[in-house]
PDB file of C-alpha atoms in Angstrom:
ATOM      1  CA  MET E1403      19.018 -32.624   3.504  1.00 88.00           C
ATOM      2  CA  PHE E1404      16.965 -30.173   1.497  1.00 93.00           C
ATOM      3  CA  ALA E1405      13.309 -29.143   1.515  1.00 94.00           C
ATOM      4  CA  VAL E1406      10.922 -27.302  -0.790  1.00 95.00           C
ATOM      5  CA  LEU E1407       8.748 -24.811   1.075  1.00 94.00           C
ATOM      6  CA  LYS E1408       5.975 -22.460  -0.015  1.00 94.00           C
ATOM      7  CA  THR E1409       5.483 -18.896   1.224  1.00 93.00           C
ATOM      8  CA  GLY E1410       4.058 -15.735  -0.304  1.00 89.00           C
ATOM      9  CA  GLY E1411       2.728 -17.730  -3.264  1.00 89.00           C
ATOM     10  CA  LYS E1412       6.257 -18.864  -4.265  1.00 92.00           C
ATOM     11  CA  GLN E1413       8.261 -22.063  -3.802  1.00 94.00           C
ATOM     12  CA  TYR E1414      11.858 -22.211  -2.536  1.00 95.00           C
ATOM     13  CA  LYS E1415      14.342 -25.086  -2.388  1.00 95.00           C
ATOM     14  CA  VAL E1416      16.378 -24.659   0.810  1.00 95.00           C
ATOM     15  CA  ALA E1417      19.005 -26.385   2.938  1.00 95.00           C
ATOM     16  CA  SER E1418      20.261 -25.686   6.456  1.00 93.00           C
ATOM     17  CA  GLY E1419      22.352 -22.492   6.549  1.00 94.00           C
ATOM     18  CA  ASP E1420      20.849 -20.917   3.403  1.00 95.00           C
ATOM     19  CA  VAL E1421      19.979 -17.196   3.477  1.00 94.00           C
ATOM     20  CA  LEU E1422      16.675 -16.518   1.768  1.00 92.00           C
ATOM     21  CA  ARG E1423      14.678 -13.434   0.699  1.00 92.00           C
ATOM     22  CA  VAL E1424      10.920 -14.047   0.900  1.00 93.00           C
ATOM     23  CA  GLU E1425       7.742 -11.960   0.704  1.00 92.00           C
ATOM     24  CA  LYS E1426       7.367  -9.808   3.847  1.00 93.00           C
ATOM     25  CA  LEU E1427       6.568 -11.778   7.002  1.00 93.00           C
ATOM     26  CA  ALA E1428       4.945 -10.512  10.200  1.00 90.00           C
ATOM     27  CA  ALA E1429       8.054 -10.941  12.371  1.00 91.00           C
ATOM     28  CA  ASN E1430      10.851  -8.893  13.929  1.00 93.00           C
ATOM     29  CA  ALA E1431      14.599  -9.241  13.409  1.00 92.00           C
ATOM     30  CA  GLY E1432      15.930 -12.004  15.679  1.00 92.00           C
ATOM     31  CA  ASP E1433      12.631 -13.946  15.831  1.00 94.00           C
ATOM     32  CA  LYS E1434      12.596 -17.691  15.220  1.00 95.00           C
ATOM     33  CA  ILE E1435       9.856 -18.749  12.806  1.00 95.00           C
ATOM     34  CA  GLN E1436       8.682 -21.961  11.178  1.00 95.00           C
ATOM     35  CA  PHE E1437       7.447 -22.536   7.625  1.00 95.00           C
ATOM     36  CA  ASN E1438       4.726 -25.194   7.724  1.00 94.00           C
ATOM     37  CA  GLU E1439       3.797 -25.441   4.024  1.00 94.00           C
ATOM     38  CA  ILE E1440       6.407 -28.026   2.994  1.00 94.00           C
ATOM     39  CA  LEU E1441       6.005 -29.599  -0.454  1.00 95.00           C
ATOM     40  CA  MET E1442       9.019 -31.914  -0.267  1.00 95.00           C
ATOM     41  CA  VAL E1443      11.615 -33.093   2.286  1.00 95.00           C
ATOM     42  CA  GLY E1444      14.529 -35.112   0.922  1.00 90.00           C
ATOM     43  CA  SER E1445      12.946 -37.905  -1.093  1.00 89.00           C
ATOM     44  CA  THR E1446       9.495 -37.492   0.504  1.00 91.00           C
ATOM     45  CA  VAL E1447       7.015 -35.712  -1.756  1.00 93.00           C
ATOM     46  CA  GLY E1448       3.868 -34.202  -0.240  1.00 91.00           C
ATOM     47  CA  THR E1449       0.280 -34.638  -1.467  1.00 91.00           C
ATOM     48  CA  PRO E1450       0.378 -31.660  -1.710  1.00 91.00           C
ATOM     49  CA  LEU E1451       2.089 -31.027   1.674  1.00 94.00           C
ATOM     50  CA  VAL E1452       4.315 -33.296   3.758  1.00 93.00           C
ATOM     51  CA  GLU E1453       2.376 -33.937   6.967  1.00 93.00           C
ATOM     52  CA  GLY E1454       4.252 -32.994  10.144  1.00 92.00           C
ATOM     53  CA  ALA E1455       7.208 -31.442   8.263  1.00 94.00           C
ATOM     54  CA  GLY E1456       8.508 -27.923   8.803  1.00 95.00           C
ATOM     55  CA  VAL E1457      11.449 -25.611   8.136  1.00 95.00           C
ATOM     56  CA  GLN E1458      12.675 -23.411  10.974  1.00 94.00           C
ATOM     57  CA  ALA E1459      14.489 -20.149  10.292  1.00 96.00           C
ATOM     58  CA  GLU E1460      15.783 -17.015  11.997  1.00 95.00           C
ATOM     59  CA  VAL E1461      14.649 -13.566  10.832  1.00 95.00           C
ATOM     60  CA  ILE E1462      17.733 -11.475   9.962  1.00 95.00           C
ATOM     61  CA  ASP E1463      16.082  -8.214   8.857  1.00 94.00           C
ATOM     62  CA  GLN E1464      13.156  -6.539   7.088  1.00 92.00           C
ATOM     63  CA  ILE E1465      14.451  -5.184   3.741  1.00 91.00           C
ATOM     64  CA  LYS E1466      13.300  -3.795   0.376  1.00 89.00           C
ATOM     65  CA  GLY E1467      13.948  -5.328  -3.020  1.00 85.00           C
ATOM     66  CA  GLU E1468      15.412  -3.668  -6.101  1.00 86.00           C
ATOM     67  CA  LYS E1469      13.506  -0.707  -7.512  1.00 85.00           C
ATOM     68  CA  THR E1470      11.267  -1.494 -10.479  1.00 85.00           C
ATOM     69  CA  ILE E1471      10.051   1.183 -12.912  1.00 82.00           C
ATOM     70  CA  ASN E1472       6.550   1.250 -14.430  1.00 79.00           C
ATOM     71  CA  PHE E1473       6.280   3.510 -17.489  1.00 74.00           C
ATOM     72  CA  VAL E1474       2.820   4.421 -18.810  1.00 74.00           C
ATOM     73  CA  LYS E1475       2.191   6.434 -21.975  1.00 73.00           C
ATOM     74  CA  ARG E1476      -1.254   7.568 -23.105  1.00 69.00           C
ATOM     75  CA  ARG E1477      -2.065   8.729 -26.639  1.00 67.00           C
ATOM     76  CA  ARG E1478      -5.867   8.590 -26.747  1.00 66.00           C
ATOM     77  CA  LYS E1479      -6.579  12.303 -26.198  1.00 62.00           C
ATOM     78  CA  HIS E1480      -3.240  14.016 -25.896  1.00 64.00           C
ATOM     79  CA  GLY E1481       0.357  13.014 -25.434  1.00 62.00           C
ATOM     80  CA  SER E1482       1.203  12.304 -21.800  1.00 68.00           C
ATOM     81  CA  GLN E1483       3.499   9.968 -19.961  1.00 70.00           C
ATOM     82  CA  ARG E1484       4.089   8.926 -16.378  1.00 74.00           C
ATOM     83  CA  LYS E1485       6.804   6.977 -14.589  1.00 75.00           C
ATOM     84  CA  LYS E1486       6.370   5.237 -11.228  1.00 78.00           C
ATOM     85  CA  GLY E1487       8.916   3.427  -9.049  1.00 82.00           C
ATOM     86  CA  HIS E1488       8.245   0.572  -6.614  1.00 84.00           C
ATOM     87  CA  ARG E1489      10.358  -1.414  -4.125  1.00 86.00           C
ATOM     88  CA  GLN E1490       8.901  -4.680  -2.840  1.00 87.00           C
ATOM     89  CA  GLN E1491       9.064  -5.249   0.928  1.00 90.00           C
ATOM     90  CA  LEU E1492      10.914  -8.471   1.762  1.00 92.00           C
ATOM     91  CA  THR E1493      12.100 -10.427   4.802  1.00 94.00           C
ATOM     92  CA  LEU E1494      15.645 -11.815   4.996  1.00 93.00           C
ATOM     93  CA  VAL E1495      15.821 -15.183   6.831  1.00 95.00           C
ATOM     94  CA  ARG E1496      18.502 -17.794   7.563  1.00 96.00           C
ATOM     95  CA  ILE E1497      17.400 -21.445   7.396  1.00 94.00           C
ATOM     96  CA  ALA E1498      18.194 -23.254  10.660  1.00 94.00           C
ATOM     97  CA  ASP E1499      16.588 -26.721  10.911  1.00 94.00           C
ATOM     98  CA  ILE E1500      14.607 -28.923   8.533  1.00 94.00           C
ATOM     99  CA  LEU E1501      12.135 -31.172  10.370  1.00 93.00           C
ATOM    100  CA  GLU E1502      10.737 -34.275   8.673  1.00 90.00           C
ATOM    101  CA  LYS E1503       8.301 -34.925  11.532  1.00 90.00           C
ATOM    102  CA  GLY E1504       6.979 -33.261  14.650  1.00 90.00           C
ATOM    103  CA  ALA E1505       6.961 -29.693  13.324  1.00 90.00           C
ATOM    104  CA  ASP E1506       3.329 -29.307  14.437  1.00 89.00           C
ATOM    105  CA  LYS E1507       4.425 -29.818  18.067  1.00 90.00           C
ATOM    106  CA  SER E1508       7.588 -27.680  18.048  1.00 88.00           C
ATOM    107  CA  GLY E1509       5.888 -24.591  19.488  1.00 90.00           C
ATOM    108  CA  VAL E1510       7.820 -22.245  17.151  1.00 92.00           C
ATOM    109  CA  MET E1511       5.895 -19.253  15.763  1.00 92.00           C
ATOM    110  CA  ALA E1512       4.496 -19.928  12.301  1.00 92.00           C
ATOM    111  CA  ALA E1513       5.746 -17.786   9.403  1.00 91.00           C
ATOM    112  CA  VAL E1514       2.807 -15.568   8.393  1.00 91.00           C
ATOM    113  CA  SER E1515       2.784 -13.066   5.544  1.00 85.00           C
ATOM    114  CA  GLY E1516       2.006  -9.536   6.655  1.00 75.00           C
ATOM    115  CA  ALA E1517       2.803  -5.840   6.075  1.00 56.00           C
ATOM    116  CA  GLY E1518       3.589  -5.053   9.706  1.00 46.00           C
ATOM    117  CA  VAL E1519       5.988  -6.366  12.308  1.00 43.00           C
ATOM    118  CA  VAL E1520       4.903  -8.388  15.334  1.00 43.00           C
ATOM    119  CA  VAL E1521       4.617  -6.368  18.521  1.00 41.00           C
ATOM    120  CA  ALA E1522       3.933  -7.841  21.938  1.00 42.00           C
ATOM    121  CA  PRO E1523       0.465  -6.740  23.138  1.00 42.00           C
ATOM    122  CA  ALA E1524       0.482  -4.229  25.989  1.00 44.00           C
ATOM    123  CA  ALA E1525      -1.077  -5.277  29.285  1.00 48.00           C
ATOM    124  CA  LYS E1526      -4.588  -3.924  29.701  1.00 55.00           C
ATOM    125  CA  PRO E1527      -5.094  -1.672  32.741  1.00 55.00           C
ATOM    126  CA  ALA E1528      -7.557  -2.864  35.358  1.00 59.00           C
ATOM    127  CA  ALA E1529     -11.024  -1.538  34.723  1.00 62.00           C
ATOM    128  CA  LYS E1530     -12.186   1.126  37.160  1.00 65.00           C
ATOM    129  CA  LYS E1531     -15.718   1.281  38.395  1.00 65.00           C
ATOM    130  CA  ALA E1532     -17.408   4.282  36.898  1.00 66.00           C
ATOM    131  CA  ALA E1533     -19.033   6.707  39.312  1.00 65.00           C
ATOM    132  CA  PRO E1534     -22.756   7.176  38.814  1.00 63.00           C
ATOM    133  CA  LYS E1535     -23.347   9.912  36.279  1.00 68.00           C
ATOM    134  CA  LYS E1536     -25.529  12.899  36.953  1.00 66.00           C
ATOM    135  CA  ALA E1537     -28.412  13.563  34.649  1.00 63.00           C
ATOM    136  CA  GLU E1538     -27.113  15.612  31.748  1.00 64.00           C
ATOM    137  CA  ALA E1539     -28.991  17.898  29.441  1.00 64.00           C
ATOM    138  CA  ALA E1540     -29.349  16.675  25.864  1.00 63.00           C
ATOM    139  CA  PRO E1541     -26.502  18.040  23.721  1.00 64.00           C
ATOM    140  CA  LYS E1542     -27.402  20.841  21.389  1.00 69.00           C
ATOM    141  CA  ALA E1543     -27.434  19.973  17.708  1.00 64.00           C
ATOM    142  CA  GLU E1544     -24.526  21.542  15.884  1.00 64.00           C
ATOM    143  CA  LYS E1545     -25.294  23.770  12.953  1.00 60.00           C
ATOM    144  CA  PRO E1546     -23.994  22.380   9.643  1.00 51.00           C
ATOM    145  CA  LYS E1547     -20.873  24.168   8.462  1.00 55.00           C
ATOM    146  CA  ALA E1548     -21.327  26.249   5.364  1.00 46.00           C
ATOM    147  CA  ALA E1549     -19.310  25.242   2.309  1.00 44.00           C
ATOM    148  CA  PRO E1550     -16.304  27.533   1.708  1.00 48.00           C
ATOM    149  CA  LYS E1551     -17.057  30.338  -0.720  1.00 50.00           C
ATOM    150  CA  ALA E1552     -14.969  30.694  -3.881  1.00 48.00           C
ATOM    151  CA  ALA E1553     -12.567  33.633  -3.857  1.00 54.00           C
ATOM    152  CA  ALA E1554     -13.516  36.757  -5.769  1.00 55.00           C
ATOM    153  CA  GLY E1555     -12.653  36.427  -9.456  1.00 67.00           C
ATOM    154  CA  ALA E1556     -12.673  32.616  -9.318  1.00 80.00           C
ATOM    155  CA  ASP E1557     -13.754  30.673 -12.407  1.00 81.00           C
ATOM    156  CA  ASP E1558     -16.523  28.078 -12.457  1.00 83.00           C
ATOM    157  CA  LEU E1559     -14.324  24.972 -12.365  1.00 80.00           C
ATOM    158  CA  LYS E1560     -17.386  22.749 -12.761  1.00 79.00           C
ATOM    159  CA  THR E1561     -17.180  23.617 -16.461  1.00 81.00           C
ATOM    160  CA  LEU E1562     -14.277  21.153 -16.737  1.00 80.00           C
ATOM    161  CA  SER E1563     -15.139  17.594 -17.749  1.00 79.00           C
ATOM    162  CA  GLY E1564     -15.835  15.377 -14.756  1.00 77.00           C
ATOM    163  CA  VAL E1565     -15.675  18.198 -12.169  1.00 80.00           C
ATOM    164  CA  GLY E1566     -18.683  18.466  -9.876  1.00 81.00           C
ATOM    165  CA  PRO E1567     -19.285  20.470  -6.684  1.00 86.00           C
ATOM    166  CA  ALA E1568     -17.243  18.032  -4.570  1.00 82.00           C
ATOM    167  CA  LEU E1569     -14.149  18.153  -6.815  1.00 78.00           C
ATOM    168  CA  GLU E1570     -14.474  21.925  -7.196  1.00 83.00           C
ATOM    169  CA  LYS E1571     -14.463  22.227  -3.384  1.00 85.00           C
ATOM    170  CA  LYS E1572     -11.276  20.125  -3.193  1.00 82.00           C
ATOM    171  CA  LEU E1573      -9.579  22.322  -5.793  1.00 81.00           C
ATOM    172  CA  HIS E1574     -10.582  25.501  -3.965  1.00 84.00           C
ATOM    173  CA  GLU E1575      -9.208  24.105  -0.700  1.00 84.00           C
ATOM    174  CA  ALA E1576      -5.923  23.401  -2.522  1.00 82.00           C
ATOM    175  CA  GLY E1577      -5.790  27.033  -3.692  1.00 81.00           C
ATOM    176  CA  VAL E1578      -6.850  26.351  -7.310  1.00 84.00           C
ATOM    177  CA  THR E1579      -9.616  28.751  -8.362  1.00 86.00           C
ATOM    178  CA  THR E1580      -8.996  29.733 -12.009  1.00 85.00           C
ATOM    179  CA  PHE E1581      -8.637  28.080 -15.397  1.00 81.00           C
ATOM    180  CA  ALA E1582      -5.327  29.905 -15.888  1.00 85.00           C
ATOM    181  CA  GLN E1583      -3.814  28.102 -12.895  1.00 84.00           C
ATOM    182  CA  ILE E1584      -4.775  24.687 -14.287  1.00 85.00           C
ATOM    183  CA  ALA E1585      -3.616  25.563 -17.826  1.00 82.00           C
ATOM    184  CA  ALA E1586      -0.161  26.424 -16.425  1.00 85.00           C
ATOM    185  CA  TRP E1587       0.326  23.087 -14.626  1.00 80.00           C
ATOM    186  CA  THR E1588       3.543  21.210 -15.432  1.00 88.00           C
ATOM    187  CA  PRO E1589       3.795  17.379 -15.368  1.00 84.00           C
ATOM    188  CA  GLU E1590       5.288  17.704 -11.866  1.00 85.00           C
ATOM    189  CA  ASP E1591       2.323  19.857 -10.765  1.00 83.00           C
ATOM    190  CA  VAL E1592      -0.094  17.277 -12.189  1.00 81.00           C
ATOM    191  CA  ALA E1593       1.619  14.415 -10.331  1.00 83.00           C
ATOM    192  CA  ALA E1594       1.662  16.392  -7.058  1.00 83.00           C
ATOM    193  CA  MET E1595      -1.997  17.412  -7.343  1.00 81.00           C
ATOM    194  CA  ASP E1596      -3.003  13.885  -8.369  1.00 78.00           C
ATOM    195  CA  GLU E1597      -1.358  12.456  -5.249  1.00 79.00           C
ATOM    196  CA  LYS E1598      -2.509  15.235  -2.890  1.00 78.00           C
ATOM    197  CA  LEU E1599      -6.188  15.089  -3.867  1.00 75.00           C
ATOM    198  CA  SER E1600      -6.376  11.373  -4.850  1.00 75.00           C
ATOM    199  CA  PHE E1601      -7.547  12.130  -8.406  1.00 72.00           C
ATOM    200  CA  LYS E1602      -6.181   8.763  -9.650  1.00 74.00           C
ATOM    201  CA  GLY E1603      -5.090  10.083 -13.042  1.00 78.00           C
ATOM    202  CA  ARG E1604      -8.314  12.044 -13.687  1.00 76.00           C
ATOM    203  CA  ILE E1605      -6.450  15.227 -14.664  1.00 81.00           C
ATOM    204  CA  GLU E1606      -4.800  13.529 -17.638  1.00 81.00           C
ATOM    205  CA  ARG E1607      -7.714  11.230 -18.395  1.00 79.00           C
ATOM    206  CA  GLU E1608     -10.257  14.075 -18.678  1.00 80.00           C
ATOM    207  CA  GLY E1609      -7.837  16.494 -20.367  1.00 83.00           C
ATOM    208  CA  TRP E1610      -8.292  19.321 -17.848  1.00 75.00           C
ATOM    209  CA  ILE E1611      -5.179  21.266 -18.922  1.00 82.00           C
ATOM    210  CA  ALA E1612      -6.282  21.532 -22.568  1.00 84.00           C
ATOM    211  CA  GLN E1613      -9.844  22.416 -21.543  1.00 81.00           C
ATOM    212  CA  ALA E1614      -8.639  25.029 -19.043  1.00 81.00           C
ATOM    213  CA  ALA E1615      -6.394  26.643 -21.669  1.00 84.00           C
ATOM    214  CA  GLU E1616      -9.364  27.067 -24.030  1.00 81.00           C
ATOM    215  CA  LEU E1617     -11.675  28.368 -21.282  1.00 82.00           C
ATOM    216  CA  ALA E1618      -9.030  30.818 -20.048  1.00 78.00           C
ATOM    217  CA  LYS E1619      -8.881  32.414 -23.521  1.00 77.00           C
ATOM    218  CA  GLY E1620     -12.611  32.993 -23.559  1.00 66.00           C
TER     219      GLY E1620
END
């Protein structure tokens, strides 16, 4: 007997004993799970699901899929290119039983998509009665911390397109204080700074390197 199940937005035709790679499920290796979104069992077609049907499986392992490469090239302002890799998180399962009826009463954990694994909740410690607190003086208000001063000889990085006081502060904290430093950035430096400071491609989009090179000359 075969069944068609749905999980992670995809449909799979399975039979008992099949090993299947599906979108990541919230389960640990060795857990028994049950897929409840069944579109077809044998000759029975659901409308859209087959009521009471289910497919039980055992989780073999949490794995990653093949690496895919995304290549982006921009030509609007200046030539630049960027390559990113990604590996999809998957769950490897082995199909055990296909149930035409009674799956809703089996008591097996439902297969649920999720980025984390299932962990048994820890027992909560018994609450202790708090001793009566003595009257405490009102806490003193903390003085606001002064913004870090730019190092001597630092350039006004706010001259760059899209750089305000907040971004200038981030650059100073990362040790970047002059136009010459930015003008000397390599593609690897740009990628590292983009990831470290969460610029989301702003360096390339605003053309900071070209601007910094011109400002450094002046």
